[in-house]
Amino acid sequence: MKNIPRKELKVSAIENGTVIDHIPSENVFQVVKMLNLKNIGSQITVGINLESKKFGKKGILKVSDIYFEIEEINKIALVAPSATLIEIKDYEVISKKNISIPNEIMKFVKCFNPNCITNHENITTKFNVIKEEGEEVKLHCTYCDKITKKENITFI
Ligand code: CTP
Ligand code: ZN
């Protein structure tokens, strides 16, 4: 049998816009949701299970012609703490930033307390993020004061 060379598929370079690199593959669609990319008219390319030296397998999102504020991107830190925000102009990388967990999380996360008003009425959840040295982040609900631990976080 002939050994047919396999073509490697890569997500092509973009001319202008934003690359969000090193997203855990399983969380790419959550990131799409968090950044509301569904409603962006510009060209978006998605890569999932791409080979990465650092992460084994990674996901990547490329959004042409759009630049985000780092604060806007930081909200994905709960699902993609390893992500990098890269800005491209004229095909060149002009900046690379690591994301960090914001002090406040709105929407997307459900309060762990079944009695919390946000689980019974149509209210947007809001949490203060508690970061303590050497500990996993915890979310303090501003409505019921209860704490949701990292391992109990579920996304809306
Ligand atoms: N990229 C892109 N379009 C360009 C230039 C870069 O989509 N015109 C993407 C690359 O595909 C890569 C990311 O932006 O995913 C960062 O580019 P670069 O710094 O050149 O890649 P690496 O050196 O591989 O970065 P790292 O080691 O941080 O993964
Ligand atoms: Zn609550």
PDB file of C-alpha atoms and ligand atoms in Angstrom:
ATOM      1  CA  MET A   1       0.000   0.000   0.000  1.00  0.00           C
ATOM      2  CA  LYS A   2       1.228   3.458  -0.869  1.00  0.00           C
ATOM      3  CA  ASN A   3       2.115   5.754   1.962  1.00  0.00           C
ATOM      4  CA  ILE A   4       0.023   8.829   1.235  1.00  0.00           C
ATOM      5  CA  PRO A   5       1.298  11.925   3.046  1.00  0.00           C
ATOM      6  CA  ARG A   6      -1.361  13.426   5.227  1.00  0.00           C
ATOM      7  CA  LYS A   7      -1.927  17.119   5.089  1.00  0.00           C
ATOM      8  CA  GLU A   8      -1.705  18.870   8.412  1.00  0.00           C
ATOM      9  CA  LEU A   9      -4.671  21.140   8.979  1.00  0.00           C
ATOM     10  CA  LYS A  10      -3.951  24.415  10.707  1.00  0.00           C
ATOM     11  CA  VAL A  11      -6.069  27.402  11.461  1.00  0.00           C
ATOM     12  CA  SER A  12      -4.880  30.030   9.012  1.00  0.00           C
ATOM     13  CA  ALA A  13      -3.263  33.299  10.023  1.00  0.00           C
ATOM     14  CA  ILE A  14      -5.433  36.381  10.240  1.00  0.00           C
ATOM     15  CA  GLU A  15      -4.643  39.827   8.876  1.00  0.00           C
ATOM     16  CA  ASN A  16      -6.174  41.890  11.686  1.00  0.00           C
ATOM     17  CA  GLY A  17      -7.956  41.011  14.885  1.00  0.00           C
ATOM     18  CA  THR A  18      -7.681  38.880  17.985  1.00  0.00           C
ATOM     19  CA  VAL A  19      -6.410  35.395  18.637  1.00  0.00           C
ATOM     20  CA  ILE A  20      -7.368  33.683  21.883  1.00  0.00           C
ATOM     21  CA  ASP A  21      -4.871  30.888  22.156  1.00  0.00           C
ATOM     22  CA  HIS A  22      -4.306  28.001  24.582  1.00  0.00           C
ATOM     23  CA  ILE A  23      -7.952  27.452  25.481  1.00  0.00           C
ATOM     24  CA  PRO A  24      -8.657  23.970  26.898  1.00  0.00           C
ATOM     25  CA  SER A  25     -10.328  22.210  23.960  1.00  0.00           C
ATOM     26  CA  GLU A  26     -13.379  21.187  25.958  1.00  0.00           C
ATOM     27  CA  ASN A  27     -14.088  24.804  26.924  1.00  0.00           C
ATOM     28  CA  VAL A  28     -13.894  26.487  23.528  1.00  0.00           C
ATOM     29  CA  PHE A  29     -17.663  26.642  23.105  1.00  0.00           C
ATOM     30  CA  GLN A  30     -18.128  28.023  26.607  1.00  0.00           C
ATOM     31  CA  VAL A  31     -15.682  30.798  25.668  1.00  0.00           C
ATOM     32  CA  VAL A  32     -17.649  31.468  22.454  1.00  0.00           C
ATOM     33  CA  LYS A  33     -20.745  31.855  24.609  1.00  0.00           C
ATOM     34  CA  MET A  34     -19.094  34.052  27.241  1.00  0.00           C
ATOM     35  CA  LEU A  35     -17.758  36.454  24.634  1.00  0.00           C
ATOM     36  CA  ASN A  36     -21.051  36.469  22.765  1.00  0.00           C
ATOM     37  CA  LEU A  37     -19.251  35.647  19.515  1.00  0.00           C
ATOM     38  CA  LYS A  38     -22.473  34.282  18.053  1.00  0.00           C
ATOM     39  CA  ASN A  39     -23.594  37.838  17.492  1.00  0.00           C
ATOM     40  CA  ILE A  40     -20.386  39.132  15.962  1.00  0.00           C
ATOM     41  CA  GLY A  41     -20.564  39.531  12.214  1.00  0.00           C
ATOM     42  CA  SER A  42     -16.845  39.246  11.505  1.00  0.00           C
ATOM     43  CA  GLN A  43     -14.957  36.155  10.424  1.00  0.00           C
ATOM     44  CA  ILE A  44     -14.318  33.687  13.238  1.00  0.00           C
ATOM     45  CA  THR A  45     -12.175  30.601  12.979  1.00  0.00           C
ATOM     46  CA  VAL A  46     -12.139  27.887  15.584  1.00  0.00           C
ATOM     47  CA  GLY A  47      -9.571  25.206  16.252  1.00  0.00           C
ATOM     48  CA  ILE A  48     -10.097  22.359  18.698  1.00  0.00           C
ATOM     49  CA  ASN A  49      -7.736  19.542  19.676  1.00  0.00           C
ATOM     50  CA  LEU A  50      -4.789  21.200  17.991  1.00  0.00           C
ATOM     51  CA  GLU A  51      -1.368  19.905  18.916  1.00  0.00           C
ATOM     52  CA  SER A  52       0.447  22.081  21.428  1.00  0.00           C
ATOM     53  CA  LYS A  53       3.870  21.568  22.939  1.00  0.00           C
ATOM     54  CA  LYS A  54       2.876  23.218  26.200  1.00  0.00           C
ATOM     55  CA  PHE A  55      -0.629  21.809  26.645  1.00  0.00           C
ATOM     56  CA  GLY A  56      -0.805  18.583  24.686  1.00  0.00           C
ATOM     57  CA  LYS A  57      -4.008  19.595  23.000  1.00  0.00           C
ATOM     58  CA  LYS A  58      -5.456  23.047  22.844  1.00  0.00           C
ATOM     59  CA  GLY A  59      -8.240  25.127  21.429  1.00  0.00           C
ATOM     60  CA  ILE A  60      -7.914  28.440  19.628  1.00  0.00           C
ATOM     61  CA  LEU A  61     -10.295  31.166  18.504  1.00  0.00           C
ATOM     62  CA  LYS A  62      -9.485  33.806  15.906  1.00  0.00           C
ATOM     63  CA  VAL A  63     -11.787  36.781  15.574  1.00  0.00           C
ATOM     64  CA  SER A  64     -10.986  39.006  12.629  1.00  0.00           C
ATOM     65  CA  ASP A  65     -11.157  42.794  12.859  1.00  0.00           C
ATOM     66  CA  ILE A  66     -12.215  42.875  16.506  1.00  0.00           C
ATOM     67  CA  TYR A  67     -10.108  43.926  19.498  1.00  0.00           C
ATOM     68  CA  PHE A  68     -11.322  43.226  23.007  1.00  0.00           C
ATOM     69  CA  GLU A  69     -10.651  44.976  26.272  1.00  0.00           C
ATOM     70  CA  ILE A  70      -8.597  42.723  28.558  1.00  0.00           C
ATOM     71  CA  GLU A  71     -11.379  43.119  31.189  1.00  0.00           C
ATOM     72  CA  GLU A  72     -13.828  41.586  28.729  1.00  0.00           C
ATOM     73  CA  ILE A  73     -11.513  38.649  28.050  1.00  0.00           C
ATOM     74  CA  ASN A  74     -10.667  38.122  31.734  1.00  0.00           C
ATOM     75  CA  LYS A  75     -14.106  36.702  32.390  1.00  0.00           C
ATOM     76  CA  ILE A  76     -13.104  33.540  30.525  1.00  0.00           C
ATOM     77  CA  ALA A  77     -10.406  32.890  33.168  1.00  0.00           C
ATOM     78  CA  LEU A  78     -12.668  30.501  35.081  1.00  0.00           C
ATOM     79  CA  VAL A  79     -12.857  28.134  32.106  1.00  0.00           C
ATOM     80  CA  ALA A  80      -9.602  29.007  30.360  1.00  0.00           C
ATOM     81  CA  PRO A  81      -7.016  30.203  32.908  1.00  0.00           C
ATOM     82  CA  SER A  82      -4.196  29.308  30.527  1.00  0.00           C
ATOM     83  CA  ALA A  83      -5.532  31.425  27.650  1.00  0.00           C
ATOM     84  CA  THR A  84      -3.439  34.084  25.931  1.00  0.00           C
ATOM     85  CA  LEU A  85      -4.878  37.185  24.290  1.00  0.00           C
ATOM     86  CA  ILE A  86      -2.983  38.025  21.111  1.00  0.00           C
ATOM     87  CA  GLU A  87      -3.572  41.049  18.906  1.00  0.00           C
ATOM     88  CA  ILE A  88      -2.728  40.977  15.223  1.00  0.00           C
ATOM     89  CA  LYS A  89      -2.215  43.926  12.884  1.00  0.00           C
ATOM     90  CA  ASP A  90      -1.147  43.484   9.248  1.00  0.00           C
ATOM     91  CA  TYR A  91      -0.446  39.811   9.971  1.00  0.00           C
ATOM     92  CA  GLU A  92       1.997  40.709  12.779  1.00  0.00           C
ATOM     93  CA  VAL A  93       1.612  39.859  16.457  1.00  0.00           C
ATOM     94  CA  ILE A  94       1.511  43.280  18.137  1.00  0.00           C
ATOM     95  CA  SER A  95       0.700  42.201  21.675  1.00  0.00           C
ATOM     96  CA  LYS A  96       0.383  39.090  23.802  1.00  0.00           C
ATOM     97  CA  LYS A  97      -1.227  39.110  27.223  1.00  0.00           C
ATOM     98  CA  ASN A  98      -2.016  36.448  29.756  1.00  0.00           C
ATOM     99  CA  ILE A  99      -5.478  36.623  31.143  1.00  0.00           C
ATOM    100  CA  SER A 100      -6.221  36.850  34.846  1.00  0.00           C
ATOM    101  CA  ILE A 101      -9.206  36.122  37.037  1.00  0.00           C
ATOM    102  CA  PRO A 102     -11.311  39.273  37.523  1.00  0.00           C
ATOM    103  CA  ASN A 103     -12.517  40.496  40.916  1.00  0.00           C
ATOM    104  CA  GLU A 104     -16.135  40.185  39.921  1.00  0.00           C
ATOM    105  CA  ILE A 105     -18.029  37.618  37.867  1.00  0.00           C
ATOM    106  CA  MET A 106     -21.408  38.439  36.392  1.00  0.00           C
ATOM    107  CA  LYS A 107     -23.693  35.970  34.611  1.00  0.00           C
ATOM    108  CA  PHE A 108     -22.503  32.542  33.400  1.00  0.00           C
ATOM    109  CA  VAL A 109     -22.062  31.037  36.849  1.00  0.00           C
ATOM    110  CA  LYS A 110     -24.900  29.567  38.875  1.00  0.00           C
ATOM    111  CA  CYS A 111     -25.068  30.154  42.641  1.00  0.00           C
ATOM    112  CA  PHE A 112     -24.526  26.877  44.526  1.00  0.00           C
ATOM    113  CA  ASN A 113     -27.184  27.780  47.092  1.00  0.00           C
ATOM    114  CA  PRO A 114     -30.499  26.231  45.947  1.00  0.00           C
ATOM    115  CA  ASN A 115     -32.401  28.824  47.963  1.00  0.00           C
ATOM    116  CA  CYS A 116     -30.654  31.794  46.358  1.00  0.00           C
ATOM    117  CA  ILE A 117     -33.056  34.212  44.687  1.00  0.00           C
ATOM    118  CA  THR A 118     -31.010  33.994  41.482  1.00  0.00           C
ATOM    119  CA  ASN A 119     -32.088  30.345  41.209  1.00  0.00           C
ATOM    120  CA  HIS A 120     -35.765  31.248  41.442  1.00  0.00           C
ATOM    121  CA  GLU A 121     -36.143  34.529  39.649  1.00  0.00           C
ATOM    122  CA  ASN A 122     -34.790  35.892  36.449  1.00  0.00           C
ATOM    123  CA  ILE A 123     -31.885  37.738  38.069  1.00  0.00           C
ATOM    124  CA  THR A 124     -28.360  37.958  36.714  1.00  0.00           C
ATOM    125  CA  THR A 125     -25.928  36.339  39.139  1.00  0.00           C
ATOM    126  CA  LYS A 126     -23.118  38.405  40.595  1.00  0.00           C
ATOM    127  CA  PHE A 127     -20.137  37.174  42.606  1.00  0.00           C
ATOM    128  CA  ASN A 128     -17.078  38.651  44.236  1.00  0.00           C
ATOM    129  CA  VAL A 129     -14.076  36.499  43.484  1.00  0.00           C
ATOM    130  CA  ILE A 130     -12.122  35.469  46.573  1.00  0.00           C
ATOM    131  CA  LYS A 131      -8.511  34.705  45.766  1.00  0.00           C
ATOM    132  CA  GLU A 132      -6.358  33.450  48.587  1.00  0.00           C
ATOM    133  CA  GLU A 133      -2.738  32.423  48.382  1.00  0.00           C
ATOM    134  CA  GLY A 134      -2.395  28.750  47.507  1.00  0.00           C
ATOM    135  CA  GLU A 135      -6.161  28.166  47.376  1.00  0.00           C
ATOM    136  CA  GLU A 136      -8.632  27.614  44.575  1.00  0.00           C
ATOM    137  CA  VAL A 137     -10.811  30.633  43.826  1.00  0.00           C
ATOM    138  CA  LYS A 138     -14.160  30.903  45.545  1.00  0.00           C
ATOM    139  CA  LEU A 139     -17.158  32.945  44.489  1.00  0.00           C
ATOM    140  CA  HIS A 140     -19.094  34.987  47.011  1.00  0.00           C
ATOM    141  CA  CYS A 141     -22.692  35.564  45.887  1.00  0.00           C
ATOM    142  CA  THR A 142     -23.712  39.188  46.371  1.00  0.00           C
ATOM    143  CA  TYR A 143     -27.376  38.178  46.701  1.00  0.00           C
ATOM    144  CA  CYS A 144     -27.301  35.407  49.322  1.00  0.00           C
ATOM    145  CA  ASP A 145     -23.758  35.757  50.737  1.00  0.00           C
ATOM    146  CA  LYS A 146     -23.077  32.049  50.214  1.00  0.00           C
ATOM    147  CA  ILE A 147     -19.789  30.808  48.836  1.00  0.00           C
ATOM    148  CA  THR A 148     -19.518  28.672  45.700  1.00  0.00           C
ATOM    149  CA  LYS A 149     -16.252  26.743  45.640  1.00  0.00           C
ATOM    150  CA  LYS A 150     -14.296  26.204  42.438  1.00  0.00           C
ATOM    151  CA  GLU A 151     -15.246  22.513  42.297  1.00  0.00           C
ATOM    152  CA  ASN A 152     -18.934  23.395  42.562  1.00  0.00           C
ATOM    153  CA  ILE A 153     -18.980  25.976  39.815  1.00  0.00           C
ATOM    154  CA  THR A 154     -21.511  25.258  37.116  1.00  0.00           C
ATOM    155  CA  PHE A 155     -22.063  27.442  34.103  1.00  0.00           C
ATOM    156  CA  ILE A 156     -25.403  28.811  33.025  1.00  0.00           C
TER     157      ILE A 156
HETATM  158  N1  CTP B   1      -1.437  34.219  14.537  1.00  0.00           N
HETATM  159  C1  CTP B   1      -2.483  34.408  13.639  1.00  0.00           C
HETATM  160  N2  CTP B   1      -2.348  35.301  12.607  1.00  0.00           N
HETATM  161  C2  CTP B   1      -1.197  35.977  12.443  1.00  0.00           C
HETATM  162  C3  CTP B   1      -0.121  35.789  13.352  1.00  0.00           C
HETATM  163  C4  CTP B   1      -0.265  34.888  14.403  1.00  0.00           C
HETATM  164  O1  CTP B   1      -3.531  33.810  13.762  1.00  0.00           O
HETATM  165  N3  CTP B   1      -1.109  36.836  11.414  1.00  0.00           N
HETATM  166  C5  CTP B   1      -1.630  33.281  15.669  1.00  0.00           C
HETATM  167  C6  CTP B   1      -0.753  32.057  15.576  1.00  0.00           C
HETATM  168  O2  CTP B   1      -1.457  31.021  14.914  1.00  0.00           O
HETATM  169  C7  CTP B   1      -0.540  31.681  17.033  1.00  0.00           C
HETATM  170  C8  CTP B   1      -0.687  33.018  17.767  1.00  0.00           C
HETATM  171  O3  CTP B   1      -1.284  33.928  16.851  1.00  0.00           O
HETATM  172  O4  CTP B   1      -1.567  30.817  17.466  1.00  0.00           O
HETATM  173  C9  CTP B   1       0.617  33.551  18.282  1.00  0.00           C
HETATM  174  O5  CTP B   1       1.494  33.698  17.221  1.00  0.00           O
HETATM  175  P1  CTP B   1       3.052  33.477  17.408  1.00  0.00           P
HETATM  176  O6  CTP B   1       3.516  34.297  18.554  1.00  0.00           O
HETATM  177  O7  CTP B   1       3.694  33.696  16.088  1.00  0.00           O
HETATM  178  O8  CTP B   1       3.035  31.914  17.734  1.00  0.00           O
HETATM  179  P2  CTP B   1       3.892  31.062  18.744  1.00  0.00           P
HETATM  180  O9  CTP B   1       5.310  31.510  18.724  1.00  0.00           O
HETATM  181  O10 CTP B   1       3.594  29.635  18.413  1.00  0.00           O
HETATM  182  O11 CTP B   1       3.228  31.435  20.135  1.00  0.00           O
HETATM  183  P3  CTP B   1       3.237  30.609  21.496  1.00  0.00           P
HETATM  184  O12 CTP B   1       4.570  29.936  21.637  1.00  0.00           O
HETATM  185  O13 CTP B   1       2.940  31.654  22.551  1.00  0.00           O
HETATM  186  O14 CTP B   1       2.087  29.616  21.348  1.00  0.00           O
HETATM  187 ZN    ZN B   2     -26.604  33.179  45.803  1.00  0.00          ZN
END
